[in-house]
Coordinates of C-alpha atoms in Angstrom, one line a residue:
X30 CA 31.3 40.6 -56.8
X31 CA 32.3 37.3 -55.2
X32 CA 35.8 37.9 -57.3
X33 CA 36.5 41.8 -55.7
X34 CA 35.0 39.9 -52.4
X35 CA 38.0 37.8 -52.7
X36 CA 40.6 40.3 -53.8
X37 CA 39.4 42.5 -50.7
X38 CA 40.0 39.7 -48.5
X39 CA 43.4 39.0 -49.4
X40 CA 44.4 42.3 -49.3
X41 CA 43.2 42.4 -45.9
X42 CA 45.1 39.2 -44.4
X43 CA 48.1 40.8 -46.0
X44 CA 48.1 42.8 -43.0
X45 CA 48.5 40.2 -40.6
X46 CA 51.7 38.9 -41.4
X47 CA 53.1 42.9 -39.8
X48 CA 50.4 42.1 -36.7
X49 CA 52.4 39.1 -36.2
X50 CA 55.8 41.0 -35.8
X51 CA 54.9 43.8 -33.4
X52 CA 53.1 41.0 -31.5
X53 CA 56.4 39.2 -31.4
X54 CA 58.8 42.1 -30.9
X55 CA 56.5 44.7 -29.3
X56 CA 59.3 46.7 -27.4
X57 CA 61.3 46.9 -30.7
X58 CA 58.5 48.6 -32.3
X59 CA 57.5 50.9 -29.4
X60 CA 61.7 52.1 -29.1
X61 CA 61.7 52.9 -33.0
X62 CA 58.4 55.0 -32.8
X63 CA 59.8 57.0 -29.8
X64 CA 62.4 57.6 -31.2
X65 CA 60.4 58.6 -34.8
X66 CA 58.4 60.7 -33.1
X67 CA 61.0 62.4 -30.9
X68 CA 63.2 63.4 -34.4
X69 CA 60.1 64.4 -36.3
X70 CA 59.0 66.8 -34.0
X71 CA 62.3 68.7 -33.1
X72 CA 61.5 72.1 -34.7
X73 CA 58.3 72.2 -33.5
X74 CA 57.6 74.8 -31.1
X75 CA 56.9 72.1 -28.6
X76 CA 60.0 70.6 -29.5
X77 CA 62.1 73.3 -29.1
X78 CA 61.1 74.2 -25.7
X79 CA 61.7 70.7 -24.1
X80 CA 64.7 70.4 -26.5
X81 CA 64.0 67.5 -28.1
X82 CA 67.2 67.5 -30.2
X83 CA 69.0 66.3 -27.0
X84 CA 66.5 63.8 -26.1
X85 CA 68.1 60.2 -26.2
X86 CA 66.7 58.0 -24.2
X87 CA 63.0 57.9 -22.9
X88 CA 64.7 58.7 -19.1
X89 CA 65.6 62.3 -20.2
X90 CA 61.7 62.6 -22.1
X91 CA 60.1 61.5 -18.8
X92 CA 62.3 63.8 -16.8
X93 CA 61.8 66.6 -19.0
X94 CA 58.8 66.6 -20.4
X95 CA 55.4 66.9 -18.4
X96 CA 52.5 64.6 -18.2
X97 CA 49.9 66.7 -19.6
X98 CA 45.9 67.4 -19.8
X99 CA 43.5 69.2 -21.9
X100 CA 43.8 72.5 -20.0
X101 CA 48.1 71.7 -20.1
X102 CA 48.3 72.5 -24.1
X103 CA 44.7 74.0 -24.6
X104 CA 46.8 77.4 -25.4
X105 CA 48.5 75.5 -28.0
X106 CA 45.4 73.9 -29.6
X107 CA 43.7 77.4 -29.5
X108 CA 46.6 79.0 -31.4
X109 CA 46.3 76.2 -34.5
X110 CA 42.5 76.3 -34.4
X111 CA 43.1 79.9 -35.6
X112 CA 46.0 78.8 -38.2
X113 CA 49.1 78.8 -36.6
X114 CA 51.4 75.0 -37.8
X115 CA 54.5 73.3 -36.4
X116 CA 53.5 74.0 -32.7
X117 CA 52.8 70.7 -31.9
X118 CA 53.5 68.7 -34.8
X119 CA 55.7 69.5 -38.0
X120 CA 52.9 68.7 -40.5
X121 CA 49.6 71.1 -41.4
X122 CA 46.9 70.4 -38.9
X123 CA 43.3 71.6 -40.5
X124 CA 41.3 68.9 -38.6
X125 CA 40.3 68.4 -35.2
X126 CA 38.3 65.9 -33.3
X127 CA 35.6 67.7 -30.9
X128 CA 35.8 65.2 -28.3
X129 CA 32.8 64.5 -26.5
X130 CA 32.8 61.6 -24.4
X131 CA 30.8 63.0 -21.7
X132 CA 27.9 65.3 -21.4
X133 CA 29.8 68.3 -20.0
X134 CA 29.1 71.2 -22.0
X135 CA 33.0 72.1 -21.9
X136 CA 34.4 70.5 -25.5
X137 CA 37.7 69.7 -26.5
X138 CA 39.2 70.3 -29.8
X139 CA 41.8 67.2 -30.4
X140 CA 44.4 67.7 -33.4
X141 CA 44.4 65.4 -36.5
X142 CA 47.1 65.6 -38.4
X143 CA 47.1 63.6 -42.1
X144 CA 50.2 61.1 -40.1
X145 CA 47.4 60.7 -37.4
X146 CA 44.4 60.0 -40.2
X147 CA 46.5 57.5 -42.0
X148 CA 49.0 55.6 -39.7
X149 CA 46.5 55.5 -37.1
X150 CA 43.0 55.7 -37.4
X151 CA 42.2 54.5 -41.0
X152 CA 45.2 51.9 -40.4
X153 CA 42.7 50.7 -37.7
X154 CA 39.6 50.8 -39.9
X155 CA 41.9 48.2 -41.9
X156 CA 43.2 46.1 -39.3
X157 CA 39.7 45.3 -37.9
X158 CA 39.0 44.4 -41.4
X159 CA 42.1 42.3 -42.1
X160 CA 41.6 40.8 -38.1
X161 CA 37.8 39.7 -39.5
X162 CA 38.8 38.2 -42.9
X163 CA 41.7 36.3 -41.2
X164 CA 39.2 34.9 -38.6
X165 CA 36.8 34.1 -41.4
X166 CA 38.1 33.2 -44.7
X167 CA 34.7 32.7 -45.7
X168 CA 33.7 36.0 -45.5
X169 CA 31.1 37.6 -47.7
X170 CA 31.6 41.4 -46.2
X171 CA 32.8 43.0 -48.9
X172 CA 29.8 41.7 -51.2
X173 CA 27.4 44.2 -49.2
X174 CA 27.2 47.4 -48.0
X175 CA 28.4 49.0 -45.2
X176 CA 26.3 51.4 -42.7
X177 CA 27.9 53.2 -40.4
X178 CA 26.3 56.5 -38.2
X179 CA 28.4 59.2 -38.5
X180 CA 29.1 62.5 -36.3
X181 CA 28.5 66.1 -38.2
X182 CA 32.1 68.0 -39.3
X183 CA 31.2 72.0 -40.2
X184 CA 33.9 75.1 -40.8
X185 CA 35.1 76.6 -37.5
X186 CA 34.2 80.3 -37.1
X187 CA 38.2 81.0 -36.7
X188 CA 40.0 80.0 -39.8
X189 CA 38.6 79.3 -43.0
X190 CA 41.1 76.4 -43.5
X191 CA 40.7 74.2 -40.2
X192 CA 37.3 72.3 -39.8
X193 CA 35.9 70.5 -36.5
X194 CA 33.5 67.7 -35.4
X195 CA 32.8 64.4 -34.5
X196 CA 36.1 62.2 -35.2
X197 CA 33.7 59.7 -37.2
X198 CA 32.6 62.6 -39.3
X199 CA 36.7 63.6 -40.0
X200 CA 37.2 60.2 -40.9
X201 CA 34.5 59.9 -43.3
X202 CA 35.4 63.1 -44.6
X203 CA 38.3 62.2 -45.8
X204 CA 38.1 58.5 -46.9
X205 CA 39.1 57.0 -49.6
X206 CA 37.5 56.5 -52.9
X207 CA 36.9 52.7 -52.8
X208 CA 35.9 52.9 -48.9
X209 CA 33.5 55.1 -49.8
X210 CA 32.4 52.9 -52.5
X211 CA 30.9 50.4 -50.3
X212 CA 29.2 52.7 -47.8
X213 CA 25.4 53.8 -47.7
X214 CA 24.1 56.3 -47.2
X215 CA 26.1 58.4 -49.2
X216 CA 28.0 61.6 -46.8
X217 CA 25.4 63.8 -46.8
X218 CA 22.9 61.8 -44.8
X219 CA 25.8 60.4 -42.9
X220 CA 27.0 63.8 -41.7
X221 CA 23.5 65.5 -41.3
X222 CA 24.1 67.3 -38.2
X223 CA 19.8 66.3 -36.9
X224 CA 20.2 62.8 -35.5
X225 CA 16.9 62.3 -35.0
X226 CA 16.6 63.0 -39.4
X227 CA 19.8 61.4 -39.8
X228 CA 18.5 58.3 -38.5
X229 CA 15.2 58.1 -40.2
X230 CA 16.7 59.1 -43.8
X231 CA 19.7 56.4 -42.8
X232 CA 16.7 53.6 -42.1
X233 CA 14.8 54.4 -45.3
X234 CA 17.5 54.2 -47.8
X235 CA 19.4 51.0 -46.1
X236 CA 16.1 49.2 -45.7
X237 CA 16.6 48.8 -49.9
X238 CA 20.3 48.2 -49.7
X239 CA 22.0 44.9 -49.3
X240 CA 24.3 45.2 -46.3
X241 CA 26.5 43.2 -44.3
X242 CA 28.2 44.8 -42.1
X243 CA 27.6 47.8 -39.3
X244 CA 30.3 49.8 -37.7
X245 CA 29.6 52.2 -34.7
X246 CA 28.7 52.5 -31.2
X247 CA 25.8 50.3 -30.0
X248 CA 23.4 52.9 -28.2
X249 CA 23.3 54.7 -31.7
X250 CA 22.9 51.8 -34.0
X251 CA 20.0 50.3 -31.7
X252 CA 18.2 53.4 -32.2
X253 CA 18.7 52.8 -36.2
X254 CA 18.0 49.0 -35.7
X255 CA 14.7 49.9 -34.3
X256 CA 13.3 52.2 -36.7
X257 CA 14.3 50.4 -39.2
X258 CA 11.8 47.3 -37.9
X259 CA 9.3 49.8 -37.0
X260 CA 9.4 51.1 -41.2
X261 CA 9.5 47.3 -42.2
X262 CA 7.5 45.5 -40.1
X263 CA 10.0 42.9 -39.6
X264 CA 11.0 40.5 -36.7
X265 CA 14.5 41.3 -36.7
X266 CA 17.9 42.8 -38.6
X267 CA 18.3 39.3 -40.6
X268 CA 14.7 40.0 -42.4
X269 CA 16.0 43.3 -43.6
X270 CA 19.4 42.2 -44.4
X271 CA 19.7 38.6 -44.8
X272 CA 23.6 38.7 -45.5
X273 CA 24.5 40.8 -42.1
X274 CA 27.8 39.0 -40.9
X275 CA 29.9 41.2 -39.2
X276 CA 29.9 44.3 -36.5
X277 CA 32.8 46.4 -35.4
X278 CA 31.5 48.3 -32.7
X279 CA 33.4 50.4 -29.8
X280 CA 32.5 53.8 -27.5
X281 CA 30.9 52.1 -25.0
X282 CA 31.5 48.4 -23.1
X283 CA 29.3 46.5 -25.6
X284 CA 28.1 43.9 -22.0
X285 CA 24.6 46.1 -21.7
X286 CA 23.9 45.5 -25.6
X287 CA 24.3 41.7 -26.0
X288 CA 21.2 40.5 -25.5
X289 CA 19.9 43.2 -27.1
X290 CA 21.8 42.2 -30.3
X291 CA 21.1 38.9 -30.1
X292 CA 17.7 40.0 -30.8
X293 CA 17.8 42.5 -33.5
X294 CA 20.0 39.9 -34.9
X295 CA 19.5 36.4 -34.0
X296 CA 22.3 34.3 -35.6
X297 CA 25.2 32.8 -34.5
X298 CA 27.1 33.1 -37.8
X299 CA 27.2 36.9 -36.5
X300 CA 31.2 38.0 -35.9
X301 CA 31.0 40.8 -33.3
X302 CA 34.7 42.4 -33.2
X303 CA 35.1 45.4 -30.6
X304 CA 37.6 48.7 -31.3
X305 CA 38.9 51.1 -29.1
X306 CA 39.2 54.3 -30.9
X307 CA 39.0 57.4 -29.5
X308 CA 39.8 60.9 -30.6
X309 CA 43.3 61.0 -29.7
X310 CA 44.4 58.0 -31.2
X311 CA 42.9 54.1 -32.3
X312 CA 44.3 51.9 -29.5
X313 CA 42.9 48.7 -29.3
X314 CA 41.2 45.7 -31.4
X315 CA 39.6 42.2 -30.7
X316 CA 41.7 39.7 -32.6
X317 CA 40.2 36.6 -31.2
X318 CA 36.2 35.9 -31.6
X319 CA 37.1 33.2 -28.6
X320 CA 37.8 36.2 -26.2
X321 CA 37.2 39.8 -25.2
X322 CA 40.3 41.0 -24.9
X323 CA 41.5 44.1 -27.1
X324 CA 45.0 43.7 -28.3
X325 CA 47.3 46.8 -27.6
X326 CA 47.7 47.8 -31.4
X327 CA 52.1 49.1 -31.5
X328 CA 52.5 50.6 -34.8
X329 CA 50.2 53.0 -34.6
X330 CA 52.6 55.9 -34.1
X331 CA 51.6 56.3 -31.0
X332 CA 54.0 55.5 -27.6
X333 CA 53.0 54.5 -24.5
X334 CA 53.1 54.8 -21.2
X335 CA 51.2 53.5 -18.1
X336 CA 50.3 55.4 -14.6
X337 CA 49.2 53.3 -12.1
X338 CA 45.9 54.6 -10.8
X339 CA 46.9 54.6 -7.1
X340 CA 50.0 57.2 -8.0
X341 CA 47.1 59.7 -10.2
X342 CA 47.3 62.5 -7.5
X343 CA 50.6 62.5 -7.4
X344 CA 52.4 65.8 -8.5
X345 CA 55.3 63.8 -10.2
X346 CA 53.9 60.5 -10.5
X347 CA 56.7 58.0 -12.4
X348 CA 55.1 56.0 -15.6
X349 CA 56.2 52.7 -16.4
X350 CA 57.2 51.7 -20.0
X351 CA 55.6 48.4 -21.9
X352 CA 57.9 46.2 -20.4
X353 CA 57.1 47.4 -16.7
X354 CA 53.6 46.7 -16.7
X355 CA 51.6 44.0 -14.8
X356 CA 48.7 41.5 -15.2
X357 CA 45.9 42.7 -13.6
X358 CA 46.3 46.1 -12.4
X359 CA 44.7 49.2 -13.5
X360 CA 46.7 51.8 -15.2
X361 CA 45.7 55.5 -16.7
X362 CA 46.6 55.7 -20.4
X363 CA 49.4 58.3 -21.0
X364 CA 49.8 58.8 -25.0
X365 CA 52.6 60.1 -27.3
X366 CA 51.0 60.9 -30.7
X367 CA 52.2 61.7 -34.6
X368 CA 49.5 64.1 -33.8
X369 CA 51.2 66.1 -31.7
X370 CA 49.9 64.9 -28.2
X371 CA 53.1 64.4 -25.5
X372 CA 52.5 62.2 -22.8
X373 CA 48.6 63.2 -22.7
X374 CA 46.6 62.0 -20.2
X375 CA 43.6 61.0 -22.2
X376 CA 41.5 59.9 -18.9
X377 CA 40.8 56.3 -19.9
X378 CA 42.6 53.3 -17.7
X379 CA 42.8 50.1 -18.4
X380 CA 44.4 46.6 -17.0
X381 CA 46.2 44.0 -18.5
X382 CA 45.0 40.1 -19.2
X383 CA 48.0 38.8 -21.3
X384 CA 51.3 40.2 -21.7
X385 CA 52.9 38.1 -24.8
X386 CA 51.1 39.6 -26.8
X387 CA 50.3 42.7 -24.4
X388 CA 46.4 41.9 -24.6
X389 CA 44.0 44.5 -22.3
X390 CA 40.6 45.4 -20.4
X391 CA 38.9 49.2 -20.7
X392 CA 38.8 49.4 -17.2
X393 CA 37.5 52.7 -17.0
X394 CA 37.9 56.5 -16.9
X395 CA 40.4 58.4 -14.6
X396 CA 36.9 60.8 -13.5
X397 CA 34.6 58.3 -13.8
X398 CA 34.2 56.8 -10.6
X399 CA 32.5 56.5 -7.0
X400 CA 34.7 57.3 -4.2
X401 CA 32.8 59.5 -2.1
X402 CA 33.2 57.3 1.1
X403 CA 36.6 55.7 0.0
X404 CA 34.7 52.5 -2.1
X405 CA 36.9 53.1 -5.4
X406 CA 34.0 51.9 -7.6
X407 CA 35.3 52.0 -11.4
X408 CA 33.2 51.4 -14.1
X409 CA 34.7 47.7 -14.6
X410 CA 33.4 47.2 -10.7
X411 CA 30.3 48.9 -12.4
X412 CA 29.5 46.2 -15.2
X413 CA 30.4 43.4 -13.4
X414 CA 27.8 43.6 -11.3
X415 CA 25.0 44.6 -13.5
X416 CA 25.7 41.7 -15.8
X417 CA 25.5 39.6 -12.9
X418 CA 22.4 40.7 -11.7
X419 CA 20.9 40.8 -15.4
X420 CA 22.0 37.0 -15.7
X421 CA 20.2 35.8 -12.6
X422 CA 16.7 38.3 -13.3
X423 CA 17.2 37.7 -17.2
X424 CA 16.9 41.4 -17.5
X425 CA 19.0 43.2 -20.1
X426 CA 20.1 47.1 -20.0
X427 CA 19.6 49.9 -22.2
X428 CA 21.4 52.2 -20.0
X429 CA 22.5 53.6 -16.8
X430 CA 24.6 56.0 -14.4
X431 CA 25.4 56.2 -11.0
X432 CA 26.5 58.2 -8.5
X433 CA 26.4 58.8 -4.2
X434 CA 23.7 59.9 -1.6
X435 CA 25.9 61.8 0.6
X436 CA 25.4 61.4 4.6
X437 CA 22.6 63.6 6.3
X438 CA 21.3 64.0 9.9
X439 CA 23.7 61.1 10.7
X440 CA 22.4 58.5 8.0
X441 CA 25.1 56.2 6.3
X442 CA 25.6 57.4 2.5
X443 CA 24.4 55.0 -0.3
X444 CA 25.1 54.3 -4.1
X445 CA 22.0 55.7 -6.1
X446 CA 21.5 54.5 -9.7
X447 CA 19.1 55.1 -12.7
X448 CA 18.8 52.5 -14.8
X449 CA 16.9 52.4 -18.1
X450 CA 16.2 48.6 -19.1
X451 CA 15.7 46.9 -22.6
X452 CA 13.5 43.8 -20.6
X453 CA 12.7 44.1 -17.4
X454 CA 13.9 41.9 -14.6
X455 CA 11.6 39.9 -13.6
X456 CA 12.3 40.7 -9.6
X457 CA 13.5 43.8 -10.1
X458 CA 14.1 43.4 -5.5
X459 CA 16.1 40.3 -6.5
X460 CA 18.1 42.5 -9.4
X461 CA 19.4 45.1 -7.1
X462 CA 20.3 42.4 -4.4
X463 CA 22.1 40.8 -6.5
X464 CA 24.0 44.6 -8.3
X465 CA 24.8 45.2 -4.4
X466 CA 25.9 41.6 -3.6
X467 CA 28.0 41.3 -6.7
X468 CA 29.4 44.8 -6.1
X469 CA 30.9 43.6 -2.5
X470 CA 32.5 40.4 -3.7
X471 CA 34.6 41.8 -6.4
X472 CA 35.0 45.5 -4.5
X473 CA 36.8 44.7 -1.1
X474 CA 36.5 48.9 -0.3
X475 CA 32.8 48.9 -1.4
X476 CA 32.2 45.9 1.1
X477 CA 34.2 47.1 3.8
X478 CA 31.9 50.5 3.6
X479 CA 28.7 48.2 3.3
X480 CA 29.7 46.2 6.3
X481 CA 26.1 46.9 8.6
X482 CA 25.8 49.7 6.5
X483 CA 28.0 51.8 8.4
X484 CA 28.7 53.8 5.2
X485 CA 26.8 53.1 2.6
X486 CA 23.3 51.5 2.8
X487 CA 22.2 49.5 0.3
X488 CA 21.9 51.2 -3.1
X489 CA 19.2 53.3 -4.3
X490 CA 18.1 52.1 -7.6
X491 CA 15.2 53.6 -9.8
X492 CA 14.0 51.7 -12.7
X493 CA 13.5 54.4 -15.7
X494 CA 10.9 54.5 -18.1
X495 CA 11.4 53.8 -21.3
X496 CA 13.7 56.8 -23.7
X497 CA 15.0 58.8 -20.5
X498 CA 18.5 58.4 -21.2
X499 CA 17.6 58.8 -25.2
X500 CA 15.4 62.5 -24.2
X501 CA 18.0 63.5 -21.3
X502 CA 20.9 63.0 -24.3
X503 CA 18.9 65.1 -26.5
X504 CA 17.9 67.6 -24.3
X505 CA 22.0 68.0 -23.9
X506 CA 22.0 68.3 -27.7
X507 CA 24.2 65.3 -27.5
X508 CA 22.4 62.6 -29.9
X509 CA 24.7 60.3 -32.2
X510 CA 28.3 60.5 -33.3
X511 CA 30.8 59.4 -30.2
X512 CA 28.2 61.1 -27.4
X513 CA 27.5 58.5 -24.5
X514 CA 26.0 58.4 -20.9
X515 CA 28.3 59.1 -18.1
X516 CA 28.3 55.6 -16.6
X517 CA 29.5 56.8 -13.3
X518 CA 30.4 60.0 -11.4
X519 CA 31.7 61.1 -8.2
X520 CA 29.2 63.8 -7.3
X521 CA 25.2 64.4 -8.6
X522 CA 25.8 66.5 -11.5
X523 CA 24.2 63.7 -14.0
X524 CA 21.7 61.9 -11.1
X525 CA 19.9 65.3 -10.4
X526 CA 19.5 66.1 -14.1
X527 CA 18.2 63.6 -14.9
X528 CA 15.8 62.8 -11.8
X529 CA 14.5 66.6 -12.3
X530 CA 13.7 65.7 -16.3
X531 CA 11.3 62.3 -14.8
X532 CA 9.7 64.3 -12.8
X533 CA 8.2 66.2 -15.5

């Protein structure tokens, strides 16, 4: 074992020699993947109506093709669900990634093409591995097991050829042999469509296994974590698996979950790397354990372009290129993808710490947001502030949402949030000083409104019991896989929902 250990490993820092270049010469990479992508797709139907074959410089793409949405090329998408190929991309397409990032009942089917499964995504899987054994020669990951809580993939009712679900279902699908070697559970309890099974048949086969590494988003592997010391008995993670080094986690900003992880696994020797992967494309990793930051990931086959969030509601708002961009300021995510996607909106923003090598922030989402009275409250705005006031009431959270109390009978409006905690404040008055405090210092708009709460009052906070984020999920039918809580939202949609279900 400690031999393939070693073999994996340098396999793995192979990789980072190729990191190295497009960190070097990122523009370089980024102009030959336009231009890849641009040729490839030519005969596409796509192609041929925006006449790719006399695209020749990214001026006449911009000024030719759209920025699009989901509803934009949803005709397309419908048409290749039901069989139809080269619409979007030149290659088959049989798999797509039923994105469901929020808990709106309307889903998206996001093509996959093989380019997209292997350039992209499982060249991510690898690069978070090869980022990790670089870090830490030591390394004993690939000794273990890995556990990692899949989605549920199941035939479409429109072709018997094309197949749909959660994209960590497609991707362990269709793994390779040797990655699938040092997985547990085996697929079938991975991809059991009943979380709530899922996770109890995932706890009582791991709890024999010797693993040392977990992969997935944090809201879904606590819920595992916790079973799995309520079957045991134990203290913590390490008692169950005493050679658990490494976790690549992503979905959601992984702030709320520290503490919570320190906990269920109370070592320092643990290497927490972040990934931002989503269904359209892989995007980001953490290459430094020293710092946050994700590093814009270039040979991906994916090009990019940046719309600065104040220029969104714009009907021809102009994108800058890689080179154009700026330190600090918050941009919407515009994608090019070898799976067909052309300058897609994919509703994430983010902002910029470093720019040799191009190093970023998830900022937030395009819709996810509080500007009913003009405060501009992102989700970045959002965590700030709770991990402030956590770190004065040494409270840590399990989950939240937010959204406004509009004005009535001539009352100011006011922020109003739910929030679930994993330990309680202990002045839970002094917490949501500290939230609203926090909020004004960083937000100049949000204080400006707050100024003698001529706006907005001070927030509304309710401290939920125990599971109401975990029942309000399931009660959506939207347990496990990528599914998370809407962290912020510019009307009452989630807030009333979920107030009505506490009541009961």
């Amino acid at each position: 074992m400690a031999i393939l250990n070693s073999l994996f490993t340098w396999i793995m820092k192979k990789r980072i020699h190729q990191i190295e270049l497009f960190m070097k010469y990122p523009h370089d990479v980024q102009d030959e993947w336009f231009q890849n992508l641009i040729s490839s797709a030519e005969a596409t139907e796509w192609g041929k109506k925006y006449d790719y074959k006399s695209i020749f410089t990214l001026e006449d793409y911009k000024s030719r093709v759209p920025i699009s949405d989901y509803d934009d090329i949803k005709g397309y998408i419908d048409r290749m669900i039901k069989g139809e190929q080269n619409l979007l991309w030149p290659s088959d397409i049989k798999w797509f990634a039923k994105s469901s990032g929020t808990t709106s009942d309307r889903s998206k089917f996001i093509p996959v093409s093989m380019e997209a499964l292997e350039e992209c995504h499982y060249q991510g899987g690898k690069d978070m591995l090869s980022i990790y054994c670089n870090n830490r020669p030591e390394n004993k990951v690939f000794m273990g097991k890995s556990v990692v809580i899949g989605g549920s993939s199941q035939i479409n009712n429109f072709s018997p050829d094309s197949y749909y679900g959660d994209l960590s279902s497609i991707l362990i699908r269709n793994l390779p042999f040797w990655a699938e070697f040092k997985r547990t559970p085996n697929m079938e309890v991975t991809l059991n469509p009943n979380f709530e099974e899922k996770i109890e048949q995932i706890a009582q086969i791991t709890i024999k296994e010797d693993v040392t590494s977990l992969a997935g988003v944090p809201t879904w592997n606590i819920v595992m974590a916790k079973r799995i010391l309520e079957i045991t008995g134990k203290d913590n993670l390490l008692e169950v698996w005493p050679n658990l080094e490494f976790y690549g986690h992503g979905g959601v900003s992984f702030k709320p979950y520290r503490e919570q992880f320190k906990k269920l696994i109370p070592s320092d020797n643990m290497y927490y790397l972040e990934n931002y992967n989503a269904s359209e494309g892989y995007f980001g990793l953490q290459d430094r354990s020293d710092s946050e930051d994700l590093l814009l990931m270039l040979d991906y086959g994916i090009y990019y372009e940046f719309l600065p969030t104040e220029n969104l509601d714009e009907e021809h708002p102009k994108t800058l290129s890689l080179d154009q961009v700026e330190i600090g300021k918050n941009y919407a995510l515009i994608i090019s993808t070898n799976a067909g996607l052309w300058r897609y909106k994919i509703g994430d923003t983010i902002k910029f710490t470093s720019l040799s090598p191009y190093r970023f922030q998830i900022s937030g989402r395009t819709k996810h947001y509080i500007n009913t009275f003009g405060e501009e409250v992102i989700v970045d705005n959002a965590e700030q502030a709770l991990n402030a006031a956590c770190q004065t009431t040494g409270a840590s959270i399990k989950d939240y949402t937010a959204g406004p109390i509009y004005f009535r009978d001539g009352e100011a409006g006011a922020h109003e949030w739910i929030i679930e905690f994993a330990h309680q404040p202990f002045d839970f008055e002094r917490f949501c000083e500290v939230l609203d405090s926090t909020l004004r210092e960083i937000n100049s708009d949000y204080d400006a409104k707050r100024f003698k709460d001529m706006a907005l009052s001070f927030p509304v906070v309710h401290n939920a019991p125990a599971d109401t984020f975990y029942k309000w999920m399931k009660s959506k039918g939207k347990l496990g896989g990528q599914n998370k809580v809407p962290r912020l939202a510019n009307n009452r949609e989630y807030l009333d929902s979920i107030l009505e279900m506490m009541k009961k």
